[in-house]
Amino acid sequence: MQFTGAFTALVTPFKNGVVDEERYRELIEWQIEQGINGVVPCGTTGESATLSHEEHREVIRICVDQAKKRVPVLAGAGSNNTKEAIDLTRFAKEAGADGALLITPYYNKPTQEGLYQHFKAIAAEVDMPFILYNVPGRTGTNMLPCTLARLFKDIPQVKGVKEATANLTQVSDIIEQCGPDFQVLSGDDFTVLPLLSLGGCGVISVVSNIIPDKMAGLCKAFKDGDIATARKLHFDMQGLCRAMFIETNPIPVKTSLAMMGKISLEMRLPLVPLMEQNEKTLRSCLQSKGLL
């Protein structure tokens, strides 16, 4: 399975404290209609940290059912508890997901050997494609290129990484050490184009929740060798990318989708609504891009 192009790290819509299945299905359908290359339920943007295990499974099940194999589903299934990660990954496979997105254990701050043993243990129990997820800003741990190379060499399930450091030197080192068959996806919307130029294969994106056509268009243009169009889309999206991180993700992107009429504005504590001034700034940005 190749995880290439633009994948959306889907938000999880809520209504009255529960998952809003109707709006979630509508959002997935709109993403596919707009040309997105794949979808990711239960990632950071999907508020996986505040989903119960039952809700986590339900969100994956809904996503797989709605996608109907038209685009790949890369299901968030990681945890800082290895046993829990095994259970969630096993469910993702049983539900029909095409791959599992596995975050490095957070808060525990494992060593590089601990990271290796964590993913090795999951692979011993579940046989499906893994995309590992390196986001030190959230987890407190940076998975080094040499560790990724070791995992790729030793564990057949490991197919690539969502690299969310925005560190292009590290991206270069990963591709150098792991080789061209290792799939490197950007986890940072600001650096998709430079990552592709180094040999990356796509992005797992926040901003594509609201502009799936443009992020998919950037990846396609680059693949087709149309660098001028890819560069134009890169700069066209930068303002929106900044707006999506005006406060903690996914607060701005859920607010944007609510302003666009696609979901209800509801998050779970400890996430709270945007500050008033930031909401005005966000609205102005969306209006300037013709999204409202």
Short mmCIF file of N, CA, C and O in Angstrom, two decimals, residues 93-202:
data_model
loop_
_atom_site.label_atom_id
_atom_site.label_comp_id
_atom_site.label_asym_id
_atom_site.label_seq_id
_atom_site.Cartn_x
_atom_site.Cartn_y
_atom_site.Cartn_z
N LYS A 93 -7.26 -2.86 11.87
CA LYS A 93 -7.19 -3.88 10.82
C LYS A 93 -8.52 -4.59 10.64
O LYS A 93 -9.01 -4.76 9.52
N GLU A 94 -9.13 -4.97 11.75
CA GLU A 94 -10.42 -5.68 11.68
C GLU A 94 -11.51 -4.82 11.05
O GLU A 94 -12.41 -5.33 10.38
N ALA A 95 -11.42 -3.50 11.27
CA ALA A 95 -12.42 -2.59 10.73
C ALA A 95 -12.25 -2.35 9.23
O ALA A 95 -13.14 -1.81 8.58
N GLY A 96 -11.08 -2.72 8.69
CA GLY A 96 -10.84 -2.58 7.26
C GLY A 96 -10.01 -1.38 6.87
O GLY A 96 -9.94 -1.02 5.69
N ALA A 97 -9.34 -0.76 7.84
CA ALA A 97 -8.44 0.35 7.51
C ALA A 97 -7.28 -0.15 6.66
O ALA A 97 -6.87 -1.32 6.76
N ASP A 98 -6.74 0.71 5.84
CA ASP A 98 -5.65 0.33 4.93
C ASP A 98 -4.29 0.39 5.60
O ASP A 98 -3.32 -0.19 5.11
N GLY A 99 -4.22 1.12 6.71
CA GLY A 99 -2.97 1.22 7.45
C GLY A 99 -3.25 1.83 8.80
O GLY A 99 -4.34 2.33 9.08
N ALA A 100 -2.23 1.79 9.66
CA ALA A 100 -2.34 2.39 11.00
C ALA A 100 -1.30 3.49 11.15
O ALA A 100 -0.14 3.30 10.78
N LEU A 101 -1.73 4.62 11.66
CA LEU A 101 -0.83 5.71 12.00
C LEU A 101 -0.49 5.58 13.48
O LEU A 101 -1.37 5.66 14.34
N LEU A 102 0.79 5.36 13.77
CA LEU A 102 1.22 5.02 15.14
C LEU A 102 2.15 6.09 15.68
O LEU A 102 3.31 6.19 15.29
N ILE A 103 1.65 6.87 16.62
CA ILE A 103 2.43 7.93 17.23
C ILE A 103 3.49 7.34 18.16
O ILE A 103 3.30 6.25 18.72
N THR A 104 4.60 8.05 18.30
CA THR A 104 5.58 7.64 19.31
C THR A 104 4.95 7.85 20.70
O THR A 104 4.19 8.80 20.90
N PRO A 105 5.22 6.96 21.65
CA PRO A 105 4.62 7.11 22.98
C PRO A 105 4.92 8.48 23.60
O PRO A 105 6.07 8.92 23.62
N TYR A 106 3.88 9.12 24.06
CA TYR A 106 3.97 10.46 24.63
C TYR A 106 4.02 10.39 26.15
O TYR A 106 3.61 9.41 26.76
N TYR A 107 4.56 11.40 26.74
CA TYR A 107 4.71 11.56 28.19
C TYR A 107 5.75 10.62 28.79
O TYR A 107 6.58 11.03 29.58
N ASN A 108 5.75 9.33 28.40
CA ASN A 108 6.74 8.38 28.93
C ASN A 108 8.18 8.78 28.61
O ASN A 108 9.10 8.48 29.34
N LYS A 109 8.35 9.46 27.43
CA LYS A 109 9.69 9.83 26.93
C LYS A 109 10.62 8.62 26.83
O LYS A 109 11.69 8.58 27.46
N PRO A 110 10.25 7.61 26.03
CA PRO A 110 11.10 6.43 25.90
C PRO A 110 12.41 6.76 25.18
O PRO A 110 12.51 7.74 24.44
N THR A 111 13.40 5.91 25.41
CA THR A 111 14.66 6.00 24.67
C THR A 111 14.44 5.53 23.24
O THR A 111 13.37 5.00 22.89
N GLN A 112 15.46 5.68 22.40
CA GLN A 112 15.37 5.18 21.02
C GLN A 112 15.15 3.67 21.01
O GLN A 112 14.40 3.14 20.20
N GLU A 113 15.77 2.96 21.96
CA GLU A 113 15.55 1.52 22.06
C GLU A 113 14.12 1.22 22.48
O GLU A 113 13.49 0.27 21.99
N GLY A 114 13.58 2.05 23.38
CA GLY A 114 12.20 1.88 23.79
C GLY A 114 11.23 2.08 22.64
O GLY A 114 10.24 1.35 22.50
N LEU A 115 11.51 3.07 21.80
CA LEU A 115 10.67 3.29 20.61
C LEU A 115 10.71 2.07 19.69
O LEU A 115 9.67 1.60 19.20
N TYR A 116 11.92 1.57 19.47
CA TYR A 116 12.07 0.39 18.61
C TYR A 116 11.27 -0.79 19.16
O TYR A 116 10.51 -1.45 18.43
N GLN A 117 11.40 -1.06 20.45
CA GLN A 117 10.71 -2.20 21.04
C GLN A 117 9.20 -2.02 21.06
O GLN A 117 8.44 -2.99 20.93
N HIS A 118 8.74 -0.78 21.21
CA HIS A 118 7.31 -0.48 21.18
C HIS A 118 6.70 -0.88 19.84
O HIS A 118 5.71 -1.63 19.79
N PHE A 119 7.30 -0.40 18.75
CA PHE A 119 6.75 -0.71 17.43
C PHE A 119 6.96 -2.17 17.05
O PHE A 119 6.12 -2.77 16.36
N LYS A 120 8.05 -2.74 17.51
CA LYS A 120 8.28 -4.17 17.27
C LYS A 120 7.21 -5.01 17.94
O LYS A 120 6.72 -6.00 17.36
N ALA A 121 6.80 -4.63 19.14
CA ALA A 121 5.77 -5.37 19.86
C ALA A 121 4.42 -5.29 19.15
O ALA A 121 3.67 -6.28 19.08
N ILE A 122 4.10 -4.11 18.60
CA ILE A 122 2.84 -3.99 17.86
C ILE A 122 2.88 -4.86 16.60
O ILE A 122 1.92 -5.58 16.29
N ALA A 123 4.00 -4.83 15.91
CA ALA A 123 4.15 -5.61 14.68
C ALA A 123 4.08 -7.11 14.95
O ALA A 123 3.62 -7.88 14.09
N ALA A 124 4.49 -7.54 16.13
CA ALA A 124 4.43 -8.97 16.46
C ALA A 124 2.99 -9.46 16.60
O ALA A 124 2.72 -10.66 16.49
N GLU A 125 2.07 -8.52 16.82
CA GLU A 125 0.67 -8.88 17.05
C GLU A 125 -0.25 -8.55 15.88
O GLU A 125 -1.32 -9.16 15.75
N VAL A 126 0.12 -7.57 15.05
CA VAL A 126 -0.78 -7.11 13.99
C VAL A 126 0.01 -6.96 12.69
O VAL A 126 1.05 -6.29 12.66
N ASP A 127 -0.51 -7.56 11.62
CA ASP A 127 0.13 -7.50 10.31
C ASP A 127 -0.67 -6.59 9.39
O ASP A 127 -1.65 -7.01 8.78
N MET A 128 -0.28 -5.33 9.34
CA MET A 128 -0.85 -4.36 8.41
C MET A 128 0.17 -3.25 8.24
O MET A 128 1.11 -3.14 9.03
N PRO A 129 0.03 -2.41 7.22
CA PRO A 129 1.01 -1.33 7.02
C PRO A 129 0.97 -0.31 8.16
O PRO A 129 -0.11 0.10 8.60
N PHE A 130 2.15 0.08 8.62
CA PHE A 130 2.28 1.10 9.66
C PHE A 130 2.94 2.35 9.06
O PHE A 130 3.97 2.25 8.39
N ILE A 131 2.37 3.49 9.34
CA ILE A 131 3.06 4.77 9.16
C ILE A 131 3.32 5.30 10.57
O ILE A 131 2.37 5.52 11.34
N LEU A 132 4.58 5.47 10.93
CA LEU A 132 4.92 5.95 12.25
C LEU A 132 4.75 7.47 12.27
O LEU A 132 4.79 8.13 11.24
N TYR A 133 4.54 8.01 13.46
CA TYR A 133 4.20 9.43 13.58
C TYR A 133 5.14 10.08 14.58
O TYR A 133 5.11 9.77 15.77
N ASN A 134 6.00 10.95 14.04
CA ASN A 134 7.01 11.62 14.87
C ASN A 134 6.63 13.08 15.05
O ASN A 134 6.72 13.88 14.11
N VAL A 135 6.21 13.45 16.25
CA VAL A 135 5.80 14.82 16.53
C VAL A 135 6.31 15.23 17.91
O VAL A 135 5.58 15.25 18.90
N PRO A 136 7.61 15.54 18.00
CA PRO A 136 8.22 15.84 19.31
C PRO A 136 7.54 16.96 20.07
O PRO A 136 7.54 16.96 21.31
N GLY A 137 6.97 17.92 19.35
CA GLY A 137 6.30 19.03 20.01
C GLY A 137 5.11 18.61 20.84
O GLY A 137 4.71 19.29 21.78
N ARG A 138 4.54 17.45 20.52
CA ARG A 138 3.41 16.90 21.27
C ARG A 138 3.85 15.81 22.25
O ARG A 138 3.22 15.63 23.29
N THR A 139 4.89 15.08 21.90
CA THR A 139 5.21 13.87 22.67
C THR A 139 6.39 14.03 23.61
O THR A 139 6.54 13.27 24.56
N GLY A 140 7.28 15.00 23.31
CA GLY A 140 8.49 15.15 24.12
C GLY A 140 9.62 14.24 23.71
O GLY A 140 10.68 14.23 24.34
N THR A 141 9.42 13.47 22.63
CA THR A 141 10.44 12.53 22.16
C THR A 141 10.61 12.66 20.65
O THR A 141 9.62 12.68 19.92
N ASN A 142 11.85 12.73 20.19
CA ASN A 142 12.15 12.79 18.76
C ASN A 142 12.67 11.44 18.31
O ASN A 142 13.69 10.95 18.81
N MET A 143 11.97 10.81 17.35
CA MET A 143 12.43 9.54 16.79
C MET A 143 13.48 9.84 15.72
O MET A 143 13.18 10.46 14.70
N LEU A 144 14.70 9.40 15.97
CA LEU A 144 15.82 9.77 15.12
C LEU A 144 15.84 8.99 13.81
O LEU A 144 15.31 7.87 13.73
N PRO A 145 16.45 9.55 12.78
CA PRO A 145 16.54 8.85 11.49
C PRO A 145 17.13 7.45 11.60
O PRO A 145 16.68 6.52 10.93
N CYS A 146 18.14 7.28 12.46
CA CYS A 146 18.76 5.95 12.58
C CYS A 146 17.78 4.94 13.16
O CYS A 146 17.81 3.74 12.80
N THR A 147 16.89 5.38 14.03
CA THR A 147 15.87 4.48 14.59
C THR A 147 14.85 4.11 13.53
O THR A 147 14.44 2.94 13.42
N LEU A 148 14.44 5.08 12.73
CA LEU A 148 13.53 4.79 11.63
C LEU A 148 14.15 3.82 10.64
O LEU A 148 13.49 2.89 10.17
N ALA A 149 15.42 4.02 10.34
CA ALA A 149 16.10 3.12 9.40
C ALA A 149 16.15 1.70 9.96
O ALA A 149 15.95 0.72 9.22
N ARG A 150 16.41 1.58 11.23
CA ARG A 150 16.44 0.26 11.87
C ARG A 150 15.06 -0.41 11.83
O ARG A 150 14.94 -1.60 11.51
N LEU A 151 14.02 0.36 12.14
CA LEU A 151 12.67 -0.17 12.11
C LEU A 151 12.27 -0.60 10.70
O LEU A 151 11.68 -1.67 10.50
N PHE A 152 12.61 0.22 9.71
CA PHE A 152 12.26 -0.09 8.33
C PHE A 152 12.97 -1.35 7.85
O PHE A 152 12.39 -2.18 7.13
N LYS A 153 14.19 -1.52 8.28
CA LYS A 153 14.98 -2.69 7.89
C LYS A 153 14.46 -3.97 8.54
O LYS A 153 14.40 -5.03 7.91
N ASP A 154 14.04 -3.87 9.80
CA ASP A 154 13.73 -5.06 10.59
C ASP A 154 12.26 -5.45 10.60
O ASP A 154 11.93 -6.61 10.84
N ILE A 155 11.36 -4.49 10.36
CA ILE A 155 9.93 -4.74 10.56
C ILE A 155 9.18 -4.47 9.26
O ILE A 155 9.02 -3.33 8.84
N PRO A 156 8.69 -5.51 8.59
CA PRO A 156 8.04 -5.35 7.29
C PRO A 156 6.81 -4.44 7.32
O PRO A 156 6.49 -3.79 6.32
N GLN A 157 6.13 -4.39 8.46
CA GLN A 157 4.92 -3.56 8.54
C GLN A 157 5.24 -2.07 8.45
O GLN A 157 4.38 -1.27 8.06
N VAL A 158 6.43 -1.67 8.83
CA VAL A 158 6.79 -0.25 8.84
C VAL A 158 7.07 0.21 7.41
O VAL A 158 8.04 -0.20 6.78
N LYS A 159 6.19 1.09 6.94
CA LYS A 159 6.28 1.56 5.55
C LYS A 159 6.77 2.99 5.42
O LYS A 159 7.21 3.41 4.35
N GLY A 160 6.63 3.77 6.49
CA GLY A 160 7.01 5.17 6.38
C GLY A 160 6.78 5.92 7.66
O GLY A 160 6.54 5.34 8.72
N VAL A 161 6.84 7.26 7.56
CA VAL A 161 6.71 8.11 8.74
C VAL A 161 5.95 9.38 8.38
O VAL A 161 6.08 9.92 7.28
N LYS A 162 5.14 9.83 9.32
CA LYS A 162 4.61 11.19 9.28
C LYS A 162 5.57 12.03 10.10
O LYS A 162 5.65 11.91 11.32
N GLU A 163 6.34 12.86 9.43
CA GLU A 163 7.41 13.62 10.07
C GLU A 163 6.92 15.04 10.34
O GLU A 163 6.77 15.84 9.42
N ALA A 164 6.67 15.33 11.61
CA ALA A 164 6.05 16.60 11.98
C ALA A 164 7.00 17.50 12.75
O ALA A 164 6.59 18.28 13.60
N THR A 165 8.29 17.41 12.44
CA THR A 165 9.26 18.28 13.09
C THR A 165 9.46 19.60 12.35
O THR A 165 9.97 20.56 12.93
N ALA A 166 9.09 19.64 11.07
CA ALA A 166 9.38 20.77 10.18
C ALA A 166 10.88 20.99 10.03
O ALA A 166 11.33 22.05 9.60
N ASN A 167 11.66 19.95 10.35
CA ASN A 167 13.12 20.02 10.28
C ASN A 167 13.55 19.35 8.98
O ASN A 167 13.60 18.11 8.89
N LEU A 168 13.88 20.15 7.99
CA LEU A 168 14.21 19.58 6.68
C LEU A 168 15.55 18.87 6.67
O LEU A 168 15.77 17.97 5.86
N THR A 169 16.42 19.23 7.59
CA THR A 169 17.68 18.46 7.72
C THR A 169 17.37 17.05 8.18
O THR A 169 17.94 16.08 7.66
N GLN A 170 16.47 16.93 9.15
CA GLN A 170 16.09 15.60 9.62
C GLN A 170 15.37 14.81 8.52
O GLN A 170 15.62 13.61 8.34
N VAL A 171 14.50 15.49 7.77
CA VAL A 171 13.82 14.82 6.65
C VAL A 171 14.85 14.29 5.66
O VAL A 171 14.76 13.14 5.19
N SER A 172 15.84 15.10 5.34
CA SER A 172 16.90 14.68 4.41
C SER A 172 17.65 13.47 4.96
O SER A 172 17.92 12.50 4.23
N ASP A 173 17.96 13.50 6.24
CA ASP A 173 18.67 12.37 6.86
C ASP A 173 17.82 11.10 6.83
O ASP A 173 18.34 10.00 6.61
N ILE A 174 16.52 11.24 7.06
CA ILE A 174 15.63 10.07 7.03
C ILE A 174 15.64 9.43 5.65
O ILE A 174 15.81 8.20 5.51
N ILE A 175 15.47 10.25 4.62
CA ILE A 175 15.41 9.70 3.26
C ILE A 175 16.76 9.13 2.86
O ILE A 175 16.84 8.07 2.21
N GLU A 176 17.85 9.78 3.27
CA GLU A 176 19.19 9.27 2.99
C GLU A 176 19.40 7.90 3.65
O GLU A 176 19.92 6.96 3.02
N GLN A 177 19.02 7.77 4.91
CA GLN A 177 19.29 6.55 5.66
C GLN A 177 18.30 5.43 5.38
O GLN A 177 18.65 4.24 5.47
N CYS A 178 17.06 5.78 5.04
CA CYS A 178 16.03 4.76 4.83
C CYS A 178 15.88 4.36 3.37
O CYS A 178 15.39 3.27 3.07
N GLY A 179 16.26 5.24 2.46
CA GLY A 179 16.19 4.92 1.04
C GLY A 179 14.88 5.34 0.40
O GLY A 179 13.92 5.73 1.08
N PRO A 180 14.80 5.25 -0.92
CA PRO A 180 13.65 5.79 -1.67
C PRO A 180 12.35 5.04 -1.46
O PRO A 180 11.28 5.57 -1.78
N ASP A 181 12.38 3.81 -0.97
CA ASP A 181 11.15 3.05 -0.78
C ASP A 181 10.44 3.41 0.52
O ASP A 181 9.29 3.02 0.73
N PHE A 182 11.10 4.14 1.39
CA PHE A 182 10.50 4.56 2.65
C PHE A 182 9.62 5.78 2.40
O PHE A 182 10.07 6.77 1.81
N GLN A 183 8.37 5.71 2.83
CA GLN A 183 7.40 6.76 2.53
C GLN A 183 7.44 7.84 3.62
O GLN A 183 7.06 7.59 4.75
N VAL A 184 7.87 9.03 3.24
CA VAL A 184 7.95 10.15 4.18
C VAL A 184 6.84 11.14 3.85
O VAL A 184 6.81 11.72 2.76
N LEU A 185 5.92 11.30 4.79
CA LEU A 185 4.82 12.25 4.65
C LEU A 185 5.04 13.42 5.61
O LEU A 185 5.42 13.21 6.76
N SER A 186 4.79 14.61 5.14
CA SER A 186 4.91 15.78 6.00
C SER A 186 3.78 15.79 7.02
O SER A 186 2.62 15.53 6.69
N GLY A 187 4.13 16.12 8.25
CA GLY A 187 3.12 16.35 9.27
C GLY A 187 3.02 17.83 9.59
O GLY A 187 2.48 18.22 10.62
N ASP A 188 3.53 18.64 8.68
CA ASP A 188 3.61 20.08 8.88
C ASP A 188 3.20 20.77 7.59
O ASP A 188 3.89 20.68 6.58
N ASP A 189 2.05 21.45 7.62
CA ASP A 189 1.50 22.03 6.39
C ASP A 189 2.39 23.09 5.75
O ASP A 189 2.29 23.35 4.55
N PHE A 190 3.26 23.70 6.53
CA PHE A 190 4.09 24.78 6.01
C PHE A 190 5.21 24.27 5.10
O PHE A 190 5.73 25.02 4.28
N THR A 191 5.61 23.01 5.28
CA THR A 191 6.81 22.53 4.59
C THR A 191 6.55 21.38 3.62
O THR A 191 7.43 20.60 3.32
N VAL A 192 5.32 21.30 3.12
CA VAL A 192 4.99 20.19 2.21
C VAL A 192 5.84 20.24 0.95
O VAL A 192 6.44 19.24 0.54
N LEU A 193 5.87 21.40 0.32
CA LEU A 193 6.61 21.51 -0.95
C LEU A 193 8.10 21.22 -0.78
O LEU A 193 8.66 20.42 -1.55
N PRO A 194 8.80 21.81 0.19
CA PRO A 194 10.21 21.46 0.34
C PRO A 194 10.43 20.00 0.70
O PRO A 194 11.40 19.38 0.26
N LEU A 195 9.51 19.41 1.47
CA LEU A 195 9.64 17.98 1.79
C LEU A 195 9.52 17.13 0.52
O LEU A 195 10.28 16.18 0.31
N LEU A 196 8.55 17.47 -0.33
CA LEU A 196 8.41 16.74 -1.59
C LEU A 196 9.67 16.86 -2.44
O LEU A 196 10.09 15.90 -3.09
N SER A 197 10.30 18.04 -2.41
CA SER A 197 11.48 18.25 -3.23
C SER A 197 12.66 17.40 -2.76
O SER A 197 13.57 17.09 -3.55
N LEU A 198 12.64 16.99 -1.49
CA LEU A 198 13.70 16.12 -0.95
C LEU A 198 13.45 14.65 -1.23
O LEU A 198 14.33 13.82 -1.03
N GLY A 199 12.24 14.32 -1.67
CA GLY A 199 11.91 12.93 -1.95
C GLY A 199 10.77 12.39 -1.12
O GLY A 199 10.48 11.19 -1.16
N GLY A 200 10.10 13.26 -0.37
CA GLY A 200 8.91 12.85 0.37
C GLY A 200 7.78 12.51 -0.60
O GLY A 200 7.84 12.84 -1.79
N CYS A 201 6.73 11.88 -0.07
CA CYS A 201 5.67 11.41 -0.97
C CYS A 201 4.32 12.05 -0.71
O CYS A 201 3.35 11.73 -1.39
N GLY A 202 4.21 12.94 0.29
CA GLY A 202 2.91 13.55 0.53
C GLY A 202 2.82 14.22 1.88
O GLY A 202 3.84 14.58 2.48
#
